[in-house]
Coordinates of C-alpha atoms in Angstrom, one line a residue:
Chain A
M20 CA 9.0 -50.8 162.7
N21 CA 12.3 -52.2 162.3
S22 CA 11.3 -55.8 161.3
L23 CA 13.0 -58.6 163.0
R24 CA 10.0 -60.8 162.1
G25 CA 7.9 -58.7 159.1
P26 CA 8.9 -57.9 155.8
K27 CA 12.5 -56.5 155.2
E28 CA 12.8 -53.0 153.9
I29 CA 15.2 -52.2 151.1
L30 CA 15.4 -48.3 150.4
I31 CA 16.6 -47.0 147.5
A32 CA 18.2 -43.5 148.4
S33 CA 20.9 -40.9 146.5
G34 CA 21.3 -37.7 148.4
K35 CA 21.7 -36.1 145.0
G36 CA 18.2 -35.9 142.9
G37 CA 17.9 -37.2 139.5
V38 CA 20.7 -39.8 139.5
G39 CA 18.2 -42.4 139.1
K40 CA 16.2 -43.7 142.4
T41 CA 13.2 -44.3 140.8
T42 CA 14.6 -46.1 137.5
V43 CA 16.3 -48.4 140.0
A44 CA 13.1 -49.0 142.6
A45 CA 11.1 -49.8 139.2
S46 CA 13.2 -52.4 138.0
L47 CA 14.2 -54.0 141.3
S48 CA 10.6 -54.3 142.3
V49 CA 9.6 -55.9 139.1
F50 CA 12.8 -58.2 139.3
L51 CA 11.9 -59.2 142.6
A52 CA 8.1 -60.0 142.0
K53 CA 9.0 -62.0 138.9
K54 CA 11.7 -64.0 140.7
G55 CA 8.6 -65.3 142.9
H56 CA 9.1 -63.0 145.7
K57 CA 5.9 -61.3 147.4
I58 CA 6.7 -57.6 147.6
V59 CA 5.3 -54.1 148.3
A60 CA 6.5 -51.0 146.7
V61 CA 6.5 -47.8 148.7
D62 CA 7.0 -44.2 147.0
A63 CA 8.5 -42.3 149.9
D64 CA 9.6 -39.5 147.8
V65 CA 6.1 -37.6 148.7
D66 CA 7.3 -34.1 147.4
A67 CA 7.7 -35.9 143.6
P68 CA 6.1 -39.2 143.6
N69 CA 7.0 -41.0 140.2
L70 CA 7.5 -44.4 140.9
S71 CA 3.8 -45.2 139.7
I72 CA 4.4 -43.4 136.4
T73 CA 7.5 -45.3 135.9
L74 CA 5.5 -48.6 136.4
G75 CA 3.0 -47.5 134.0
G76 CA 0.3 -46.5 136.5
G77 CA -1.6 -48.9 138.5
K78 CA -5.3 -49.1 139.5
Q79 CA -6.4 -47.4 142.6
K80 CA -7.3 -49.9 145.4
S81 CA -7.8 -47.5 148.1
S82 CA -6.9 -43.8 149.0
Q83 CA -7.1 -41.9 152.4
K84 CA -6.0 -38.3 153.5
I85 CA -3.6 -38.0 156.3
R86 CA -4.3 -35.2 158.8
I87 CA -1.3 -34.7 161.1
S88 CA -0.4 -31.3 160.6
R89 CA -1.4 -28.5 162.7
K90 CA -1.7 -25.0 161.9
A91 CA -2.6 -22.1 164.5
I92 CA -5.5 -20.1 164.0
L93 CA -6.5 -16.5 165.0
D94 CA -9.9 -15.0 166.2
S95 CA -9.6 -11.7 165.4
E96 CA -12.6 -10.7 167.5
K97 CA -11.0 -12.0 170.7
C98 CA -7.5 -10.7 169.6
V99 CA -6.2 -7.7 171.7
K100 CA -3.5 -6.9 169.2
C101 CA -0.6 -7.4 171.8
G102 CA 1.8 -8.6 169.5
K103 CA 3.2 -11.3 171.7
C104 CA 2.5 -14.3 169.3
V105 CA 4.3 -12.3 167.2
E106 CA 7.6 -12.2 169.3
I107 CA 7.4 -16.1 170.5
C108 CA 7.0 -17.2 166.9
Q109 CA 10.6 -18.9 165.9
Y110 CA 9.5 -19.5 162.6
G111 CA 8.5 -16.0 161.3
A112 CA 4.7 -17.2 160.6
I113 CA 3.0 -14.4 162.3
F114 CA 3.3 -10.9 160.9
Q115 CA 1.8 -7.7 162.2
F116 CA 1.3 -4.6 160.6
K117 CA 1.8 -1.6 163.1
D118 CA -0.7 -2.0 165.7
E119 CA -3.0 -4.1 163.5
T120 CA -4.4 -7.8 164.2
P121 CA -1.6 -10.1 163.2
T122 CA -1.9 -12.6 160.3
I123 CA -0.8 -16.2 160.6
M124 CA 0.6 -17.3 157.1
Q125 CA -0.4 -21.2 157.7
I126 CA 2.2 -22.1 154.9
L127 CA 5.0 -21.3 157.4
C128 CA 3.1 -22.2 160.7
E129 CA 4.9 -25.3 162.1
G130 CA 2.1 -26.0 164.3
C131 CA 4.3 -26.0 167.6
G132 CA 1.4 -24.1 169.7
A133 CA 3.8 -21.5 171.6
C134 CA 1.4 -18.7 170.2
T135 CA -1.4 -20.2 171.9
L136 CA 0.6 -20.5 175.1
V137 CA 1.4 -16.9 175.0
C138 CA -1.8 -15.4 174.0
S139 CA -3.6 -14.2 177.3
V140 CA -6.8 -13.9 175.8
N141 CA -6.8 -17.0 174.2
A142 CA -7.2 -16.1 171.0
I143 CA -5.4 -18.7 169.1
K144 CA -6.3 -22.2 168.7
L145 CA -4.7 -25.2 166.9
K146 CA -6.3 -26.6 164.1
E147 CA -5.9 -30.1 162.4
K148 CA -4.9 -29.7 158.7
L149 CA -4.3 -32.1 155.6
T150 CA -0.7 -33.2 155.4
G151 CA -1.1 -35.4 152.5
E152 CA -2.8 -38.4 150.8
L153 CA -1.7 -42.0 150.9
T154 CA -3.0 -44.5 147.9
V155 CA -2.4 -48.1 147.2
E156 CA -2.6 -49.3 143.7
E157 CA -2.2 -52.6 142.2
T158 CA 0.3 -52.3 139.4
E159 CA 0.1 -54.4 136.5
Y160 CA 3.1 -56.4 137.8
G161 CA 1.4 -57.9 140.2
F162 CA 2.3 -56.1 143.7
P163 CA 0.8 -53.2 145.3
L164 CA 2.1 -49.9 145.3
V165 CA 1.6 -47.4 148.3
T166 CA 2.4 -43.9 147.1
G167 CA 2.4 -40.8 149.6
K168 CA 1.4 -37.4 148.0
L169 CA 2.4 -34.5 150.0
E170 CA 0.0 -31.3 150.3
L171 CA 2.0 -28.7 148.4
G172 CA 4.2 -26.7 150.5
E173 CA 3.5 -28.3 153.7
H174 CA 5.8 -29.7 156.7
N175 CA 5.6 -32.9 158.4
S176 CA 6.8 -35.0 155.2
G177 CA 8.6 -37.2 157.2
H178 CA 5.5 -38.1 159.3
L179 CA 3.8 -38.8 156.0
V180 CA 6.7 -41.0 154.9
T181 CA 6.0 -42.9 158.2
S182 CA 2.5 -43.3 157.5
A183 CA 3.2 -44.6 153.9
K184 CA 5.7 -47.4 155.2
K185 CA 3.0 -48.5 157.7
I186 CA 0.5 -48.8 155.1
G187 CA 3.3 -50.7 153.2
H188 CA 3.6 -53.2 156.2
I189 CA -0.2 -53.8 156.4
E190 CA -0.4 -54.4 152.7
A191 CA 2.7 -56.6 153.0
K192 CA 0.9 -58.6 155.7
N193 CA -2.4 -58.5 153.4
V194 CA -0.5 -60.2 150.3
D195 CA 1.9 -62.2 152.7
A196 CA 5.1 -60.3 151.3
N197 CA 8.6 -60.7 152.9
L198 CA 10.1 -57.3 151.3
V199 CA 9.1 -53.9 151.0
V200 CA 10.9 -51.8 148.5
I201 CA 11.1 -48.0 149.3
D202 CA 12.2 -45.7 146.7
G203 CA 13.4 -42.4 148.8
A204 CA 13.5 -38.8 148.4
P205 CA 16.7 -37.0 147.6
G206 CA 18.5 -34.9 150.2
I207 CA 19.1 -36.1 153.7
G208 CA 16.3 -34.2 155.7
C209 CA 13.2 -34.8 157.4
P210 CA 11.7 -37.4 154.7
V211 CA 15.0 -39.2 154.1
I212 CA 15.6 -39.6 157.7
A213 CA 11.9 -40.9 158.2
S214 CA 12.7 -43.7 155.1
I215 CA 16.0 -44.7 156.6
S216 CA 14.8 -45.3 160.0
G217 CA 13.6 -48.9 160.0
A218 CA 15.3 -50.0 156.7
N219 CA 17.3 -53.3 156.8
Y220 CA 19.3 -52.2 153.5
V221 CA 20.4 -49.0 151.6
V222 CA 21.1 -49.1 147.9
A223 CA 22.5 -45.8 147.2
V224 CA 22.6 -44.8 144.0
T225 CA 25.2 -42.3 142.7
E226 CA 26.6 -41.0 139.3
P227 CA 30.2 -39.9 138.8
T228 CA 30.2 -36.2 139.1
P229 CA 31.4 -34.1 142.1
A230 CA 27.9 -33.1 143.1
A231 CA 26.5 -36.6 143.4
K232 CA 29.8 -37.7 145.2
R233 CA 29.3 -35.0 147.7
D234 CA 25.5 -35.5 148.5
L235 CA 26.4 -39.5 148.8
E236 CA 28.8 -38.6 151.3
R237 CA 26.5 -36.7 153.4
L238 CA 23.7 -39.4 152.9
I239 CA 26.5 -42.3 154.1
S240 CA 27.2 -40.2 157.3
V241 CA 23.0 -40.4 158.1
I242 CA 22.9 -44.3 157.0
N243 CA 25.9 -44.9 159.3
H244 CA 24.5 -42.8 162.2
F245 CA 21.4 -45.3 161.9
N246 CA 23.8 -48.2 161.4
I247 CA 22.0 -49.7 158.4
P248 CA 24.4 -51.8 156.0
A249 CA 24.4 -50.2 152.6
G250 CA 25.7 -50.9 148.9
I251 CA 26.4 -48.3 146.3
L252 CA 25.3 -48.1 142.6
I253 CA 26.9 -45.9 140.3
N254 CA 24.3 -45.1 137.5
K255 CA 25.3 -43.4 134.4
A256 CA 28.8 -44.5 134.8
E257 CA 30.4 -43.0 131.6
L258 CA 29.5 -39.5 132.6
S259 CA 33.2 -39.0 133.3
E260 CA 35.6 -41.6 132.9
T261 CA 38.3 -40.1 135.1
Y262 CA 35.8 -39.0 137.7
R263 CA 34.5 -42.6 137.8
R264 CA 37.6 -44.3 138.6
E265 CA 38.1 -41.6 141.5
L266 CA 34.8 -42.5 142.7
E267 CA 35.2 -46.4 142.7
R268 CA 38.5 -45.7 144.6
W269 CA 36.8 -43.4 147.1
I270 CA 33.7 -45.7 147.7
R271 CA 36.1 -48.4 148.4
E272 CA 38.9 -47.2 150.3
E273 CA 37.0 -44.2 152.1
L274 CA 33.4 -45.0 152.6
E275 CA 34.5 -48.6 152.9
L276 CA 31.2 -49.8 151.3
P277 CA 30.5 -52.4 148.2
I278 CA 30.1 -51.2 145.0
L279 CA 26.9 -53.4 143.6
G280 CA 27.6 -52.6 140.1
E281 CA 27.4 -49.9 137.5
I282 CA 24.8 -48.8 135.1
P283 CA 26.3 -47.5 131.6
L284 CA 24.7 -44.5 129.8
D285 CA 22.1 -45.9 128.0
Y286 CA 19.6 -44.0 125.6
E287 CA 17.1 -47.0 126.2
V288 CA 16.8 -45.9 129.7
L289 CA 15.2 -42.6 128.7
N290 CA 12.9 -44.4 126.2
A291 CA 11.6 -46.9 128.9
L292 CA 10.8 -44.0 130.9
T293 CA 8.9 -42.2 128.3
H294 CA 7.0 -45.6 127.4
M295 CA 6.3 -45.8 131.3
V296 CA 7.8 -49.5 131.3
P297 CA 10.7 -50.3 133.5
I298 CA 13.9 -50.9 131.6
I299 CA 14.3 -54.5 132.7
E300 CA 10.9 -55.1 131.0
F301 CA 11.2 -52.5 127.9
N302 CA 14.2 -53.7 126.6
P303 CA 15.9 -56.5 128.6
S304 CA 18.8 -57.0 126.3
S305 CA 19.9 -53.1 126.4
K306 CA 23.1 -52.5 128.2
A307 CA 21.7 -50.6 130.8
A308 CA 19.1 -53.5 131.7
K309 CA 21.6 -56.2 131.5
A310 CA 23.8 -54.4 134.2
L311 CA 20.7 -53.6 136.3
L312 CA 19.7 -57.3 136.4
E313 CA 22.7 -58.2 137.8
I314 CA 22.7 -55.6 140.3
C315 CA 19.0 -56.6 141.2
E316 CA 20.4 -60.4 141.3
K317 CA 22.9 -59.3 143.7
I318 CA 20.8 -57.3 146.0
S319 CA 18.2 -60.0 146.1
E320 CA 20.7 -62.4 147.4
L321 CA 22.0 -60.1 150.0
V322 CA 18.4 -59.4 151.5
Chain B
M17 CA -7.8 -12.2 155.2
K18 CA -7.5 -12.3 151.5
M19 CA -5.1 -14.5 150.0
A20 CA -3.8 -11.5 147.9
E21 CA -3.0 -9.6 151.4
I22 CA -1.4 -12.7 153.1
S23 CA 0.8 -13.0 150.2
K24 CA 2.2 -9.6 150.3
F25 CA 3.2 -10.3 154.1
F26 CA 4.7 -13.8 152.9
H27 CA 6.8 -12.0 150.4
E28 CA 7.8 -9.2 152.6
K29 CA 11.7 -8.6 152.8
P30 CA 14.2 -6.2 154.3
V31 CA 16.0 -5.8 150.9
S32 CA 14.5 -4.1 148.0
T33 CA 17.1 -6.2 145.8
P34 CA 15.0 -8.2 142.9
I35 CA 15.1 -11.9 143.9
V36 CA 15.1 -14.6 141.1
A37 CA 14.2 -18.1 142.7
I38 CA 15.7 -21.3 140.8
T39 CA 13.4 -24.3 141.6
G40 CA 12.0 -26.9 139.7
G41 CA 9.9 -29.9 141.6
K42 CA 12.0 -32.9 140.4
G43 CA 15.6 -33.5 141.5
G44 CA 18.3 -33.3 138.9
T45 CA 16.8 -31.5 136.4
G46 CA 19.6 -28.8 136.4
K47 CA 18.9 -26.1 139.1
T48 CA 22.2 -25.7 140.4
S49 CA 23.6 -25.7 136.7
V50 CA 21.3 -23.2 135.7
A51 CA 21.9 -21.0 139.3
V52 CA 25.4 -21.0 139.0
N53 CA 25.8 -20.2 135.2
L54 CA 23.3 -17.6 135.6
A55 CA 25.3 -15.9 138.4
V56 CA 28.4 -15.9 136.3
A57 CA 26.7 -14.6 133.3
L58 CA 25.0 -11.7 135.1
K59 CA 28.4 -10.9 136.6
M60 CA 29.8 -11.0 133.2
K61 CA 27.4 -8.4 131.9
R62 CA 28.5 -6.2 134.9
K63 CA 25.9 -7.1 137.5
N64 CA 26.5 -7.4 141.0
V65 CA 25.2 -10.8 142.1
M66 CA 24.5 -12.4 145.3
L67 CA 23.8 -16.0 145.0
I68 CA 22.1 -17.9 148.1
D69 CA 22.4 -21.7 147.9
V70 CA 19.5 -23.1 150.1
D71 CA 19.1 -26.6 148.8
V72 CA 20.4 -27.1 152.5
D73 CA 20.3 -31.0 152.1
G74 CA 22.8 -30.9 149.5
P75 CA 24.3 -27.5 148.9
N76 CA 26.5 -27.8 145.7
D77 CA 26.8 -24.3 144.3
A78 CA 30.4 -23.9 145.8
L79 CA 31.3 -27.5 144.3
L80 CA 30.5 -26.3 140.7
F81 CA 32.5 -23.2 141.1
G82 CA 35.3 -25.6 142.3
M83 CA 35.6 -24.1 145.6
K84 CA 35.8 -25.5 149.2
L85 CA 33.5 -24.0 151.8
K86 CA 35.3 -22.9 155.0
D87 CA 34.6 -21.0 158.3
G88 CA 31.0 -21.7 158.4
E89 CA 28.8 -20.1 161.1
N90 CA 26.7 -22.5 163.1
V91 CA 22.6 -22.3 162.9
E92 CA 21.8 -22.3 166.4
F93 CA 18.2 -23.1 167.6
F94 CA 16.9 -23.2 170.9
K95 CA 16.6 -26.2 173.1
P96 CA 15.6 -26.6 176.6
I97 CA 18.0 -27.6 179.2
I98 CA 16.0 -28.7 182.5
N99 CA 17.2 -27.5 185.6
V100 CA 17.1 -30.8 187.7
E101 CA 17.2 -29.1 190.9
E102 CA 14.7 -26.9 190.2
C103 CA 12.1 -29.3 188.6
V104 CA 9.1 -30.0 190.4
K105 CA 8.2 -32.9 187.8
C106 CA 5.0 -31.3 186.9
G107 CA 5.0 -32.3 183.5
K108 CA 3.7 -29.2 181.8
C109 CA 6.8 -28.5 179.6
A110 CA 6.1 -32.4 178.0
E111 CA 2.2 -31.6 177.5
A112 CA 3.3 -28.1 175.6
C113 CA 5.6 -29.9 173.6
L114 CA 3.8 -31.2 170.5
E115 CA 6.8 -32.5 168.9
N116 CA 6.8 -35.0 171.6
A117 CA 10.4 -34.0 172.3
L118 CA 9.9 -33.9 176.0
V119 CA 8.3 -36.8 177.5
Y120 CA 6.8 -37.1 181.0
V121 CA 6.7 -40.3 183.0
K122 CA 4.7 -39.6 186.4
E123 CA 6.6 -38.0 188.9
Q124 CA 10.0 -38.1 187.0
I125 CA 11.9 -35.5 185.4
P126 CA 10.7 -35.1 181.5
I127 CA 13.1 -37.0 179.2
F128 CA 14.4 -34.9 176.3
F129 CA 14.9 -35.9 172.9
E130 CA 16.9 -33.8 171.1
E131 CA 16.4 -34.8 167.4
L132 CA 12.7 -34.4 167.8
C133 CA 12.9 -30.9 169.2
S134 CA 11.9 -28.0 166.8
G135 CA 13.1 -25.1 169.2
C136 CA 9.7 -23.4 169.6
E137 CA 9.8 -22.5 173.2
A138 CA 6.8 -23.9 173.9
C139 CA 8.1 -25.8 176.9
L140 CA 9.8 -22.3 178.2
L141 CA 6.6 -20.8 178.4
A142 CA 4.8 -23.8 180.0
C143 CA 7.2 -24.2 182.7
S144 CA 5.8 -22.1 185.6
I145 CA 8.7 -22.1 187.9
N146 CA 11.5 -21.0 185.3
A147 CA 13.1 -24.7 185.6
I148 CA 14.0 -24.6 182.0
N149 CA 17.2 -22.9 180.6
R150 CA 17.9 -21.9 177.5
G151 CA 20.5 -24.3 175.3
Y152 CA 21.1 -24.3 171.9
K153 CA 21.3 -27.0 169.4
I154 CA 23.4 -26.4 166.0
L155 CA 21.1 -27.3 162.8
G156 CA 23.6 -26.8 160.3
K157 CA 26.0 -24.2 159.1
V158 CA 25.9 -21.0 156.9
Y159 CA 28.9 -19.9 154.8
V160 CA 29.4 -16.6 153.3
S161 CA 32.0 -16.8 150.4
E162 CA 33.2 -14.8 147.5
V163 CA 34.0 -16.4 143.8
D164 CA 34.5 -15.0 140.7
G165 CA 33.1 -11.8 142.0
I166 CA 30.0 -13.0 143.3
K167 CA 28.7 -13.2 146.9
L168 CA 27.9 -16.9 147.5
L169 CA 25.9 -17.8 150.6
T170 CA 25.4 -21.3 151.4
G171 CA 23.3 -23.1 154.0
E172 CA 24.3 -26.7 155.1
L173 CA 22.0 -29.1 156.9
K174 CA 23.9 -30.9 159.7
P175 CA 23.7 -34.7 158.5
T176 CA 21.2 -36.5 161.0
E177 CA 19.3 -33.4 161.5
A178 CA 15.8 -33.0 159.9
R179 CA 14.8 -29.3 160.3
S180 CA 15.9 -28.1 156.7
P181 CA 13.3 -25.3 156.3
L182 CA 15.1 -23.5 159.5
V183 CA 18.5 -23.7 158.0
V184 CA 16.8 -22.1 155.1
M185 CA 15.2 -19.4 157.0
K186 CA 18.6 -18.5 158.8
T187 CA 20.3 -18.7 155.6
K188 CA 18.4 -16.2 154.0
E189 CA 18.1 -13.9 157.2
K190 CA 22.2 -13.8 156.7
A191 CA 21.9 -13.2 153.3
Y192 CA 19.7 -10.2 153.7
E193 CA 22.0 -8.7 156.6
T194 CA 24.7 -9.3 153.8
A195 CA 22.6 -7.6 151.3
K196 CA 22.0 -4.7 153.3
K197 CA 25.6 -3.6 153.8
E198 CA 26.8 -4.1 150.4
I199 CA 24.8 -3.3 147.0
F200 CA 23.6 -6.0 144.8
D201 CA 21.4 -5.8 141.6
I202 CA 20.2 -8.9 141.7
I203 CA 19.8 -11.8 144.2
L204 CA 19.5 -15.4 143.0
V205 CA 18.1 -18.3 145.2
D206 CA 19.0 -21.9 144.4
T207 CA 16.2 -24.2 145.9
A208 CA 16.2 -27.9 147.0
P209 CA 14.0 -30.0 144.7
G210 CA 10.5 -30.7 145.6
V211 CA 7.4 -28.6 147.1
H212 CA 7.7 -29.0 150.5
N213 CA 8.2 -26.4 153.2
P214 CA 12.2 -25.8 152.6
V215 CA 11.2 -24.8 149.0
V216 CA 8.5 -22.7 150.3
R217 CA 10.8 -20.9 152.4
A218 CA 13.3 -20.7 149.6
L219 CA 10.5 -19.1 147.5
Q220 CA 9.7 -16.6 150.0
G221 CA 10.6 -13.1 148.6
A222 CA 11.2 -14.1 144.8
N223 CA 10.2 -11.5 142.6
L224 CA 10.4 -14.1 139.8
V225 CA 10.7 -18.0 139.9
L226 CA 12.4 -19.9 137.2
A227 CA 11.3 -23.6 137.4
V228 CA 13.8 -25.9 135.6
T229 CA 12.6 -29.1 134.2
E230 CA 13.2 -31.8 131.6
P231 CA 11.2 -33.4 128.7
T232 CA 10.6 -36.7 130.5
P233 CA 7.3 -37.6 132.2
L234 CA 8.7 -37.3 135.3
G235 CA 9.7 -33.8 134.7
A236 CA 6.3 -33.1 133.4
H237 CA 4.8 -34.6 136.8
D238 CA 6.8 -32.6 139.2
L239 CA 6.6 -29.3 136.9
S240 CA 2.9 -29.3 137.3
R241 CA 3.2 -29.7 141.3
I242 CA 5.8 -27.0 141.6
L243 CA 3.7 -24.7 139.4
N244 CA 0.9 -25.1 141.5
L245 CA 2.8 -24.3 144.4
V246 CA 4.2 -21.4 142.7
N247 CA 0.8 -19.9 141.8
R248 CA -0.3 -20.8 145.4
L249 CA 2.4 -18.4 146.8
R250 CA 1.3 -15.7 144.2
S251 CA 4.7 -15.7 142.7
S252 CA 5.3 -15.1 138.8
A253 CA 6.7 -18.5 137.3
N254 CA 8.8 -18.9 133.8
V255 CA 10.0 -22.2 132.6
V256 CA 13.5 -23.3 131.9
L257 CA 13.4 -26.6 130.0
N258 CA 17.0 -28.1 130.2
R259 CA 18.3 -31.0 128.0
A260 CA 15.4 -29.6 125.5
N261 CA 16.9 -31.6 122.5
I262 CA 17.0 -35.1 123.7
K263 CA 15.5 -37.5 121.3
G264 CA 12.2 -39.3 122.2
G265 CA 11.8 -36.1 124.7
F266 CA 8.6 -35.5 126.2
K267 CA 8.5 -31.9 124.9
D268 CA 5.1 -31.7 123.7
V269 CA 3.7 -32.6 127.1
I270 CA 5.7 -29.8 128.8
Y271 CA 4.4 -27.3 126.4
N272 CA 0.8 -28.3 127.1
I273 CA 1.6 -27.9 131.0
C274 CA 3.0 -24.4 130.2
Q275 CA -0.2 -23.5 128.3
K276 CA -2.4 -24.9 131.0
F277 CA -0.5 -22.6 133.6
N278 CA -0.2 -19.6 131.3
V279 CA 3.7 -19.5 132.0
N280 CA 6.4 -19.2 129.3
I281 CA 9.5 -21.3 128.5
V282 CA 11.8 -18.4 128.7
S283 CA 14.9 -20.7 127.9
E284 CA 15.5 -23.9 126.3
I285 CA 19.3 -25.1 127.1
P286 CA 20.1 -28.3 124.7
F287 CA 22.1 -31.1 125.9
D288 CA 25.8 -30.4 125.9
E289 CA 28.7 -32.5 126.3
K290 CA 30.6 -29.1 126.9
L291 CA 28.4 -28.4 130.1
L292 CA 28.8 -31.9 131.4
K293 CA 32.5 -31.5 131.0
A294 CA 32.7 -28.0 132.8
Y295 CA 30.3 -29.6 135.8
V296 CA 32.6 -32.2 136.3
G297 CA 35.6 -30.0 136.2
G298 CA 34.3 -27.5 138.8
I299 CA 34.2 -24.6 136.2
P300 CA 31.1 -22.8 135.3
V301 CA 30.6 -23.9 131.4
V302 CA 30.0 -20.1 130.7
N303 CA 33.7 -19.4 131.9
R304 CA 35.3 -22.5 130.5
F305 CA 33.4 -22.8 127.1
P306 CA 31.6 -19.5 126.4
D307 CA 31.0 -20.5 122.8
S308 CA 29.1 -23.9 123.6
P309 CA 25.4 -24.1 123.3
S310 CA 24.6 -24.2 126.8
S311 CA 26.6 -21.2 127.3
K312 CA 24.7 -19.2 124.6
S313 CA 21.4 -20.3 126.5
F314 CA 22.7 -18.9 129.5
F315 CA 23.8 -15.7 128.4
K316 CA 20.3 -15.3 126.6
L317 CA 18.6 -16.0 129.9
A318 CA 20.8 -13.6 131.7
D319 CA 19.7 -10.9 129.1
F320 CA 15.8 -11.9 129.7
I321 CA 16.2 -11.6 133.6
I322 CA 18.1 -8.3 133.3
K323 CA 15.2 -7.0 131.1
E324 CA 12.4 -8.5 133.4
L325 CA 13.6 -7.2 136.3
G326 CA 14.4 -3.7 134.8
V327 CA 18.2 -3.8 136.3
S328 CA 19.7 -2.5 133.1
E329 CA 21.5 0.9 133.9

């Protein structure tokens, strides 16, 4: 998906949750669109997809079910209760009570198929299952938004993110967009790796607390592994004055990454959120919006 | 099979110690703060507590205690090692590998992409001539530590690895092993954000679930998702409303959701500068500022847990 031609992907990521990814992604998308860029936004936090809410909710254009998960199904008529499937399952998804017919717990099944291979009477088959849903909305800011929503408890969130990005690129082609803004998931696992892979630039959001710093460190080691350029945004900058200075020093000297800017703590951010309007639109003269606008300007120059 | 029976298997665990899982849907709502302070508050009430941090993407419980983790044990999972001398290049292993971690090009030895391997051993079963040997890849680490009289188990995903659920699973196995040797009154489990499989694995075996949320539209949206998931797993949920008093908050919406799901808000933690100060300083607020408003909420929550689980003397 890495786009030498096609549109460029900007990913908003963070490691730690709740530091402000979605707030930044919403404002950045609106900023770029207002500047005359043709863009597509993608919400790749398929566990907790919140970008649509932050953008005021859009008009749904299309939606599709993604079925890339597989689950093992046991035919109890054929089963000889030998227990081989229980033994082979590495994920503890098959449970057998004494010598009864085993039970496959769908929610724990990774769909690897090892049990189907070990079953001597062919009593287990793999069945396709719903992974999640992808919707395309038209936002009131004139750009499309692709949202991935994972089926509760499902595996394969990474595959769903990849599908969401694919749809994002198709939308980009349709509207002739040169930028895709991706709101990532917290963490560093499967869905985050799927959003990092193919990105042209990562905006890593953090805050001056030890937990956010530690999670940023872990995120950056993944980003570096993929060799993708990144810049840091410090949100809620006054949470701790002393820790903030230590964080700035650490980012510059040890991570050796640029700080794109800092956003002050501002009640207006929360206010904008409850009104479901991006902060740069809700109150452009608030101190958070001003700082964010400068950062958006910087990012748009970078990409 | 009926859902109720399946959920009984699902929650089956090797220890009888009651488990409280702390989750929430949205990230950054205060799961870790609740988990750590609840652990300390319970300890102060003379309970033996084990705390399991299975937010393996970003495990920060130790950090909130101001503690550095050391001497972790590797979490190992199977990976195939193809014996090139023995391999007959039939491609059966690649066919069996549904993750496409083994790729077969005609008449060549299959190529292995380690990052895609889920360790399922299907290839091992498919190879009829035993040309695949057992290898191991490291998915992360499990740390067993002790802090303020609390047993802390931490699962940590190795950066660049994707399979968080398996690290959660192995961390809990280790925790149960430890809990069999020592006696604990309560086990607390701190989960990852979200509603995906690592969270499902973390919620497994929980007698009680605390869903930590905040009064914002995003907190509300994600709370609905996690309560739906908890319902599906047949666990009983209670809501903890963090930063309950922020002005302009979305408290009514949270109340409505709780009503809809028929769950109670068992704790409202006010926004508290002291909590933030303690958080940044790496000391649980219930230790550093036991009289602060947030600490009082944590002590009350600890009383609720003790009563609810029936673990008072």
